[in-house]
Amino acid sequence: MSKVTEDVQTKQTVQERLEEQLRAVAHIGHVEIGVTKFEDSLWFYTDVLGLVLSEKEEGRAYLRAWQDFDHYTLVLQESEKSEVNRMSWRVASEEALDLFEKYLKDTGIDVERIEAGQKKALGDTLHFKSPSGLPIELYWEKELFETDDPQLKSKLPSHPSKSHLKGVSPRRFDHVNIMVNDVKQEQEWWTDLLGIHHRYFVQNKEDERLGSWLSKTNIAHEVAFMRNANQNGAAFHHLAYFLDSPDELVRAANIMAENGIEIEWGPGKHGTSGAQFIYVFEPSGHRVELWTGGFLIFSPDWKPIEWKSDVGELGMEMWGSNPPETYYTYGVDIGE
Amino acid sequence: MSKVTEDVQTKQTVQERLEEQLRAVAHIGHVEIGVTKFEDSLWFYTDVLGLVLSEKEEGRAYLRAWQDFDHYTLVLQESEKSEVNRMSWRVASEEALDLFEKYLKDTGIDVERIEAGQKKALGDTLHFKSPSGLPIELYWEKELFETDDPQLKSKLPSHPSKSHLKGVSPRRFDHVNIMVNDVKQEQEWWTDLLGIHHRYFVQNKEDERLGSWLSKTNIAHEVAFMRNANQNGAAFHHLAYFLDSPDELVRAANIMAENGIEIEWGPGKHGTSGAQFIYVFEPSGHRVELWTGGFLIFSPDWKPIEWKSDVGELGMEMWGSNPPETYYTYGVDIGE
Amino acid sequence: MSKVTEDVQTKQTVQERLEEQLRAVAHIGHVEIGVTKFEDSLWFYTDVLGLVLSEKEEGRAYLRAWQDFDHYTLVLQESEKSEVNRMSWRVASEEALDLFEKYLKDTGIDVERIEAGQKKALGDTLHFKSPSGLPIELYWEKELFETDDPQLKSKLPSHPSKSHLKGVSPRRFDHVNIMVNDVKQEQEWWTDLLGIHHRYFVQNKEDERLGSWLSKTNIAHEVAFMRNANQNGAAFHHLAYFLDSPDELVRAANIMAENGIEIEWGPGKHGTSGAQFIYVFEPSGHRVELWTGGFLIFSPDWKPIEWKSDVGELGMEMWGSNPPETYYTYGVDIGE
Amino acid sequence: MSKVTEDVQTKQTVQERLEEQLRAVAHIGHVEIGVTKFEDSLWFYTDVLGLVLSEKEEGRAYLRAWQDFDHYTLVLQESEKSEVNRMSWRVASEEALDLFEKYLKDTGIDVERIEAGQKKALGDTLHFKSPSGLPIELYWEKELFETDDPQLKSKLPSHPSKSHLKGVSPRRFDHVNIMVNDVKQEQEWWTDLLGIHHRYFVQNKEDERLGSWLSKTNIAHEVAFMRNANQNGAAFHHLAYFLDSPDELVRAANIMAENGIEIEWGPGKHGTSGAQFIYVFEPSGHRVELWTGGFLIFSPDWKPIEWKSDVGELGMEMWGSNPPETYYTYGVDIGE
């Protein structure tokens, strides 16, 4: 007798199992950040990083990489302090949004439903917070990017806009990373509640969790949590865009150097993911990662890779460079 | 009233919906091919392409790329003719295998269950054929690759074996491509029955389907069907391994040239996927593709991109090179 | 008794030998071309190719790559037909210019001295023609590029202007290529008279010379001659700029495709030089090559590499692609 | 009246000028090093770095990169201490060797002539020392590399041996770097006596010379001198091989990591030359650099680029990483 047959012996169980199956996140969608130097940051994201400006309003800009199919993957909001305001994930179906709302409420989590039309290009969304206070958003509907601008429109149907127009010109939005006090607790909540798979983690000599990387899709991670060395709560560590090759990463580093943008660390290579990286600080103080390579994870029963302390340094950087002190201590605030 | 609520009004419906959800393929796993020149092909796959030989038996070899986590992704079988014997996919759970068996039988498809132990490193598998006669295999259990050989074992837990040991050394197995008479029919069967999503397709001037590319995971495609210009049935077009950069592709082309391996086409760039490629013929006559780049697809409601005839050539190759005649006519047999 | 001692037994011989030593070309400097579509070509060279516009006059533009130290390496002249007007080489010293003038006259070659101030950024120059009628210029003085424009000026003293500002952004000017009826004759004249070393050559089955590549510096060639398949005289085949990597070449091909610029051939790899290439046609019909890699030649007694007909195709393209018909037949005129 | 005419008014002057012209170095040829762990170093240079072993004798190995045309560019000598034994340069003609011998003696430098046959693959050589005690060799004749080994021989006449056979597989030997107490003095001696051009230099805040880079050919440098922070005399800093792209450099770093070879610094980018680099320590303690990119210098009247202290750090590394302490203090001995 198969597991299904067993389960379906009571209607309740079958429905619960079905709801569990349907209550699924699809992928990370975008991140909203507050920036103190709006125009300077906008210059960085468009001219230096080479993102496409989808739309601009007073004190607000919507941006995307050339092959992000969505209307935007990054929102800049002029702000009194640099902070992260929202990390948004698409759910797997319209049904999933309702199921999450119900489930979150049942679980005792304070969830707010924002109706379609309130947020640019989005249908209904759910707002709620993780144990560390991270502002999460779930949505089902989001407009795709479309343009008739001949400077921007590609003749290739696979290109929502032309590639390589200026600056670094990354291919797509990749992930976010947040420092928290308790990595293990945060990771387990995301995995248990949202079904975001745990991919790999690093332990220190005291067998404390230094970092955990998670994804729902096949990419190595869409969200990561790293231990805040200050132990003073959560802080936004970085957002990341993806490049096609190590060579493009080197080109990106050159462009940063030519434009006076500080490279905090890199080029280096994370042993954990196998991705090559640079980290830079944009004018408002956000850390931005450009990265390339890394593995994809296809296994449906993936066992998180443990990086014990004896190889933890290789995990952080396998070529031998050490992260600067700031890498473990500096982040921007988590917005209200 | 949500769709779930509606559905669950009858126990039957809920169970059916649950089974439909659970009856899922996870990803392509490996391909088994017959080769007429076993030792020459083995030299090609190990010394030139640089795959790792996991295991070798009389007239049979199991191979994988350095970051393929599984025991193998390619099986060579000494054979009287070069052919494809099996294209194997992992399902999403043990339950899924049973559900597929039941469903395939219910649908009237002839399915054979091969018990664990019959096939190297695999648990139970299901064997059946597509409308064009392609030999498909589904499985849940497959051993991971492990080694204690100091020449092969990496100190990085993320590397099942050392990278860059010799030859081209691709990162991972990627996809298969088969020529069939009726692309549309074949694609629809795979999408409807196996849930492999349709990603993009090319139409000719007569609005016939020239090619369709499908995947279950986020990569652009795991299986493709192209119209057999000879219209004489199905033929195996190629298998593909993935490289990390255009630069590695150039290096691969150099290695082919130094080793007297004919490059049929490339380096070129498919406009459809955005992936750069070369196609070569290995000693037994199989076409092997090396490719890099290309987009990932995250959207749960992805609408297949149509390449109409006016941009179809860009879709096949966006830099302007034309595929040789053989590309549309040559393939090896489909095994019994 | 050393060779020097022998030679110096007559004053005449020593002076002749000294003059021969001093009468030296240093390197190719720039090329002047006529373009029928001035504004379109200017768009191509600045926005697509990403050269820096040093200076613009009515119907004339001076351009350079970001690390060309000279004021310009390419001159566009609005013209009734697309043609090459001048191929200019720097001599090794001021003295060398005078010695060439004297020597060319002694040899019976019609040479014109253009005084400083007549040509942009140049001191005195010598104008004369090769046996095939190619318009050659020699000069000693040429202004270096300097800028105070903060958008353009790099803080790196090694960068005359910022790198990677837009488009392809090649590093430097590389070479020119001309089709002539008699390759061997033309090559020997350049080697004998101007001291430009013969580096490698391709013979056909009839043992006719199909191409010869020459340089004075360590790069594989600064000028090449290829057999005009039409045998109707000399024609300008292409000018070339240098990129830093195969990856940048792929990026260049993408940029061409996005901008509707036809790629005639490539990416491919010349076996002769080992350089990877693409050839494109700019709006006025000039063929432009972008290339990367290739060997340097350090040996002072280099023996030209012969590519016999059995490996001649590998010499032209070692990955197996064939040049299109146009590659052997199309060129623009040689200016008066 | 031209300068030549003036000079030739006395026979002596003309002959002196001619001799000065002819007394020329062509390029750096090879370096001989002593290694304490002969077999381990040989493993590193062949299996990890991927040089070709041209010839091996008891305690001595001759090595070259795949496109080094000479019989060897590196000599390993089993030794009680790791040291540099000889840095060898080819002169521009046979005559030049005699002229250097005479000139060095006239200048009061102790020079020893080693007859052909004494040293592997070399004709007569001259041995002498620089002011800092560096062991220099000049030679005219050196055998080219030739092979009939089908595993090694390429069908491309431009490839003395097959490329990409194993390991990193750099294209060619590039340069050497030595720490000395007085950089300025050493540089001026090489420029004045041997005619090796001064290309760029870095000054510290006290306006002391921290480093000078020199070349006779068009590459950015063939020999460099850096200030020994210990001020305890000369020490051999590193030898370098050239790669074709930043991507190959990343691949090299991966290969080092997989093989347990320590990367001291990099990937980084020298602002001075624009070359990307990694530095590693081979088993006997020699520092080896792999580098790629960088500019070529064509100008016959090149003015050395000064990197003042305000941009000196950018000169050393333009992406922002700092060299480790060892980079300024560690080197191996200068052999007797």
Short mmCIF file of N, CA and C in Angstrom, two decimals, chain A residues 129-224:
data_model
loop_
_atom_site.label_atom_id
_atom_site.label_comp_id
_atom_site.label_asym_id
_atom_site.label_seq_id
_atom_site.Cartn_x
_atom_site.Cartn_y
_atom_site.Cartn_z
N LYS A 129 6.91 38.98 8.95
CA LYS A 129 8.32 39.02 9.37
C LYS A 129 8.82 37.66 9.84
N SER A 130 10.10 37.47 9.64
CA SER A 130 10.75 36.24 10.10
C SER A 130 11.11 36.40 11.57
N PRO A 131 11.57 35.33 12.22
CA PRO A 131 11.94 35.42 13.64
C PRO A 131 12.96 36.53 13.93
N SER A 132 13.87 36.77 12.99
CA SER A 132 14.87 37.82 13.19
C SER A 132 14.34 39.19 12.78
N GLY A 133 13.09 39.24 12.37
CA GLY A 133 12.50 40.53 12.01
C GLY A 133 12.68 40.94 10.56
N LEU A 134 12.99 40.00 9.71
CA LEU A 134 13.20 40.34 8.30
C LEU A 134 11.86 40.54 7.60
N PRO A 135 11.72 41.64 6.85
CA PRO A 135 10.44 41.97 6.20
C PRO A 135 10.26 41.19 4.89
N ILE A 136 9.38 40.22 4.92
CA ILE A 136 9.17 39.33 3.79
C ILE A 136 7.89 39.71 3.06
N GLU A 137 7.91 39.51 1.77
CA GLU A 137 6.71 39.71 0.96
C GLU A 137 6.52 38.50 0.06
N LEU A 138 5.27 38.05 -0.06
CA LEU A 138 4.93 37.01 -1.04
C LEU A 138 3.94 37.61 -2.03
N TYR A 139 4.06 37.22 -3.28
CA TYR A 139 3.12 37.72 -4.29
C TYR A 139 2.96 36.66 -5.37
N TRP A 140 1.88 36.74 -6.11
CA TRP A 140 1.70 35.85 -7.25
C TRP A 140 1.85 36.61 -8.56
N GLU A 141 1.16 37.70 -8.68
CA GLU A 141 1.18 38.44 -9.93
C GLU A 141 2.24 39.54 -9.95
N LYS A 142 2.97 39.60 -11.06
CA LYS A 142 3.91 40.71 -11.27
C LYS A 142 4.04 40.94 -12.76
N GLU A 143 3.95 42.18 -13.16
CA GLU A 143 4.04 42.47 -14.60
C GLU A 143 5.42 42.14 -15.14
N LEU A 144 5.43 41.71 -16.38
CA LEU A 144 6.70 41.48 -17.06
C LEU A 144 7.21 42.79 -17.65
N PHE A 145 8.50 42.84 -17.91
CA PHE A 145 9.07 44.04 -18.52
C PHE A 145 8.79 44.02 -20.02
N GLU A 146 8.32 45.15 -20.51
CA GLU A 146 8.13 45.31 -21.95
C GLU A 146 8.53 46.71 -22.34
N THR A 147 9.06 46.82 -23.55
CA THR A 147 9.48 48.16 -23.99
C THR A 147 9.31 48.29 -25.50
N ASP A 148 9.05 49.50 -25.94
CA ASP A 148 9.05 49.80 -27.36
C ASP A 148 10.19 50.74 -27.73
N ASP A 149 10.98 51.10 -26.74
CA ASP A 149 12.09 52.01 -26.98
C ASP A 149 13.13 51.31 -27.87
N PRO A 150 13.38 51.84 -29.07
CA PRO A 150 14.31 51.16 -29.98
C PRO A 150 15.75 51.09 -29.45
N GLN A 151 16.11 51.99 -28.53
CA GLN A 151 17.44 51.93 -27.93
C GLN A 151 17.55 50.73 -26.99
N LEU A 152 16.41 50.28 -26.52
CA LEU A 152 16.39 49.32 -25.41
C LEU A 152 15.90 47.95 -25.87
N LYS A 153 15.00 47.96 -26.86
CA LYS A 153 14.34 46.73 -27.28
C LYS A 153 15.29 45.90 -28.14
N SER A 154 15.39 44.63 -27.83
CA SER A 154 16.21 43.71 -28.62
C SER A 154 15.34 43.02 -29.65
N LYS A 155 15.94 42.65 -30.77
CA LYS A 155 15.15 41.88 -31.74
C LYS A 155 15.07 40.41 -31.34
N LEU A 156 15.80 40.03 -30.33
CA LEU A 156 15.76 38.65 -29.85
C LEU A 156 14.62 38.48 -28.86
N PRO A 157 13.64 37.63 -29.16
CA PRO A 157 12.52 37.44 -28.24
C PRO A 157 12.94 36.96 -26.86
N SER A 158 14.13 36.40 -26.77
CA SER A 158 14.61 35.91 -25.47
C SER A 158 15.24 37.01 -24.62
N HIS A 159 15.39 38.18 -25.21
CA HIS A 159 16.00 39.30 -24.48
C HIS A 159 14.93 40.36 -24.20
N PRO A 160 14.47 40.45 -22.96
CA PRO A 160 13.49 41.49 -22.63
C PRO A 160 14.02 42.89 -22.95
N SER A 161 15.35 43.05 -22.83
CA SER A 161 15.97 44.28 -23.32
C SER A 161 17.38 43.93 -23.78
N LYS A 162 17.98 44.84 -24.56
CA LYS A 162 19.31 44.57 -25.10
C LYS A 162 20.33 44.31 -24.00
N SER A 163 21.22 43.41 -24.27
CA SER A 163 22.31 43.13 -23.33
C SER A 163 23.46 44.10 -23.54
N HIS A 164 24.33 44.22 -22.52
CA HIS A 164 25.60 44.94 -22.65
C HIS A 164 25.45 46.40 -23.07
N LEU A 165 24.39 47.06 -22.61
CA LEU A 165 24.22 48.45 -23.03
C LEU A 165 25.22 49.38 -22.38
N LYS A 166 25.45 49.23 -21.12
CA LYS A 166 26.52 50.01 -20.48
C LYS A 166 26.93 49.41 -19.15
N GLY A 167 28.09 49.84 -18.67
CA GLY A 167 28.56 49.40 -17.37
C GLY A 167 28.74 47.89 -17.31
N VAL A 168 28.59 47.35 -16.11
CA VAL A 168 28.84 45.92 -15.89
C VAL A 168 27.81 45.07 -16.64
N SER A 169 26.56 45.47 -16.62
CA SER A 169 25.49 44.76 -17.33
C SER A 169 25.36 43.28 -16.95
N PRO A 170 25.01 43.02 -15.69
CA PRO A 170 24.83 41.62 -15.27
C PRO A 170 23.62 41.02 -15.97
N ARG A 171 23.56 39.69 -15.98
CA ARG A 171 22.47 39.02 -16.66
C ARG A 171 21.15 39.06 -15.85
N ARG A 172 21.27 38.81 -14.52
CA ARG A 172 20.03 38.68 -13.75
C ARG A 172 20.27 38.87 -12.26
N PHE A 173 19.19 39.18 -11.58
CA PHE A 173 19.18 39.25 -10.12
C PHE A 173 19.44 37.85 -9.58
N ASP A 174 20.17 37.77 -8.47
CA ASP A 174 20.49 36.44 -7.96
C ASP A 174 19.99 36.15 -6.54
N HIS A 175 20.48 36.93 -5.55
CA HIS A 175 20.13 36.56 -4.17
C HIS A 175 20.31 37.72 -3.20
N VAL A 176 19.87 37.48 -1.95
CA VAL A 176 20.13 38.41 -0.85
C VAL A 176 20.78 37.67 0.31
N ASN A 177 21.45 38.44 1.15
CA ASN A 177 22.17 37.86 2.29
C ASN A 177 21.95 38.76 3.50
N ILE A 178 21.59 38.15 4.63
CA ILE A 178 21.28 38.92 5.84
C ILE A 178 22.07 38.35 7.02
N MET A 179 22.63 39.24 7.82
CA MET A 179 23.29 38.83 9.07
C MET A 179 22.24 38.74 10.16
N VAL A 180 22.29 37.65 10.89
CA VAL A 180 21.36 37.49 12.01
C VAL A 180 22.14 36.95 13.22
N ASN A 181 21.51 37.06 14.38
CA ASN A 181 22.19 36.55 15.59
C ASN A 181 22.23 35.02 15.59
N ASP A 182 21.12 34.42 15.21
CA ASP A 182 21.02 32.96 15.31
C ASP A 182 20.71 32.37 13.93
N VAL A 183 21.74 31.95 13.26
CA VAL A 183 21.60 31.47 11.88
C VAL A 183 20.73 30.23 11.81
N LYS A 184 20.98 29.30 12.73
CA LYS A 184 20.27 28.02 12.70
C LYS A 184 18.76 28.22 12.86
N GLN A 185 18.42 29.04 13.80
CA GLN A 185 16.99 29.29 14.05
C GLN A 185 16.32 29.91 12.81
N GLU A 186 16.97 30.91 12.26
CA GLU A 186 16.41 31.58 11.10
C GLU A 186 16.27 30.62 9.91
N GLN A 187 17.35 29.87 9.67
CA GLN A 187 17.31 28.92 8.54
C GLN A 187 16.18 27.92 8.71
N GLU A 188 16.02 27.38 9.90
CA GLU A 188 15.00 26.36 10.10
C GLU A 188 13.59 26.91 9.89
N TRP A 189 13.40 28.13 10.30
CA TRP A 189 12.09 28.76 10.09
C TRP A 189 11.78 28.89 8.59
N TRP A 190 12.76 29.34 7.80
CA TRP A 190 12.56 29.51 6.36
C TRP A 190 12.31 28.15 5.68
N THR A 191 13.04 27.17 6.13
CA THR A 191 12.89 25.85 5.53
C THR A 191 11.55 25.22 5.93
N ASP A 192 11.22 25.30 7.22
CA ASP A 192 9.99 24.66 7.70
C ASP A 192 8.76 25.40 7.20
N LEU A 193 8.77 26.71 7.33
CA LEU A 193 7.56 27.47 7.05
C LEU A 193 7.40 27.77 5.57
N LEU A 194 8.47 28.13 4.92
CA LEU A 194 8.37 28.58 3.52
C LEU A 194 8.87 27.53 2.53
N GLY A 195 9.45 26.48 3.06
CA GLY A 195 9.91 25.42 2.16
C GLY A 195 11.13 25.77 1.34
N ILE A 196 11.91 26.74 1.83
CA ILE A 196 13.14 27.11 1.12
C ILE A 196 14.23 26.13 1.58
N HIS A 197 14.74 25.35 0.63
CA HIS A 197 15.65 24.26 0.99
C HIS A 197 16.99 24.76 1.53
N HIS A 198 17.50 24.00 2.47
CA HIS A 198 18.81 24.29 3.05
C HIS A 198 19.86 23.63 2.16
N ARG A 199 20.82 24.41 1.66
CA ARG A 199 21.77 23.90 0.67
C ARG A 199 23.15 23.57 1.22
N TYR A 200 23.70 24.46 2.04
CA TYR A 200 25.02 24.20 2.66
C TYR A 200 25.18 25.15 3.83
N PHE A 201 26.06 24.77 4.75
CA PHE A 201 26.26 25.60 5.94
C PHE A 201 27.68 25.45 6.46
N VAL A 202 28.12 26.49 7.18
CA VAL A 202 29.47 26.50 7.73
C VAL A 202 29.37 26.55 9.25
N GLN A 203 30.16 25.71 9.90
CA GLN A 203 30.20 25.67 11.37
C GLN A 203 31.56 26.21 11.85
N ASN A 204 31.59 26.84 13.00
CA ASN A 204 32.90 27.24 13.55
C ASN A 204 33.42 26.17 14.52
N LYS A 205 34.55 26.45 15.13
CA LYS A 205 35.17 25.44 15.99
C LYS A 205 34.31 25.06 17.18
N GLU A 206 33.50 26.01 17.61
CA GLU A 206 32.59 25.73 18.73
C GLU A 206 31.31 25.08 18.22
N ASP A 207 31.34 24.69 16.95
CA ASP A 207 30.20 24.06 16.30
C ASP A 207 28.96 24.96 16.27
N GLU A 208 29.19 26.26 16.29
CA GLU A 208 28.11 27.22 16.06
C GLU A 208 27.95 27.39 14.55
N ARG A 209 26.73 27.72 14.16
CA ARG A 209 26.44 27.94 12.75
C ARG A 209 26.94 29.34 12.34
N LEU A 210 27.86 29.41 11.38
CA LEU A 210 28.35 30.71 10.91
C LEU A 210 27.55 31.21 9.72
N GLY A 211 27.02 30.27 8.96
CA GLY A 211 26.25 30.70 7.80
C GLY A 211 25.44 29.56 7.23
N SER A 212 24.32 29.91 6.63
CA SER A 212 23.47 28.93 5.95
C SER A 212 22.97 29.55 4.66
N TRP A 213 22.93 28.73 3.60
CA TRP A 213 22.52 29.20 2.28
C TRP A 213 21.33 28.38 1.82
N LEU A 214 20.30 29.06 1.33
CA LEU A 214 19.03 28.38 1.03
C LEU A 214 18.50 28.77 -0.35
N SER A 215 17.81 27.84 -0.98
CA SER A 215 17.14 28.18 -2.23
C SER A 215 15.92 27.28 -2.44
N LYS A 216 14.97 27.81 -3.17
CA LYS A 216 13.83 27.02 -3.59
C LYS A 216 14.08 26.50 -5.01
N THR A 217 14.77 27.29 -5.81
CA THR A 217 15.07 26.91 -7.19
C THR A 217 16.35 26.08 -7.24
N ASN A 218 16.84 25.87 -8.45
CA ASN A 218 18.06 25.07 -8.61
C ASN A 218 19.35 25.85 -8.38
N ILE A 219 19.26 27.19 -8.25
CA ILE A 219 20.50 27.90 -8.01
C ILE A 219 20.96 27.67 -6.58
N ALA A 220 22.24 27.84 -6.35
CA ALA A 220 22.84 27.45 -5.08
C ALA A 220 22.18 28.12 -3.88
N HIS A 221 21.89 29.40 -4.01
CA HIS A 221 21.09 30.02 -2.95
C HIS A 221 20.39 31.26 -3.48
N GLU A 222 19.23 31.53 -2.88
CA GLU A 222 18.48 32.76 -3.17
C GLU A 222 18.47 33.66 -1.95
N VAL A 223 18.73 33.03 -0.80
CA VAL A 223 18.84 33.81 0.43
C VAL A 223 19.87 33.12 1.32
N ALA A 224 20.67 33.94 2.00
CA ALA A 224 21.66 33.39 2.92
C ALA A 224 21.59 34.13 4.25
#
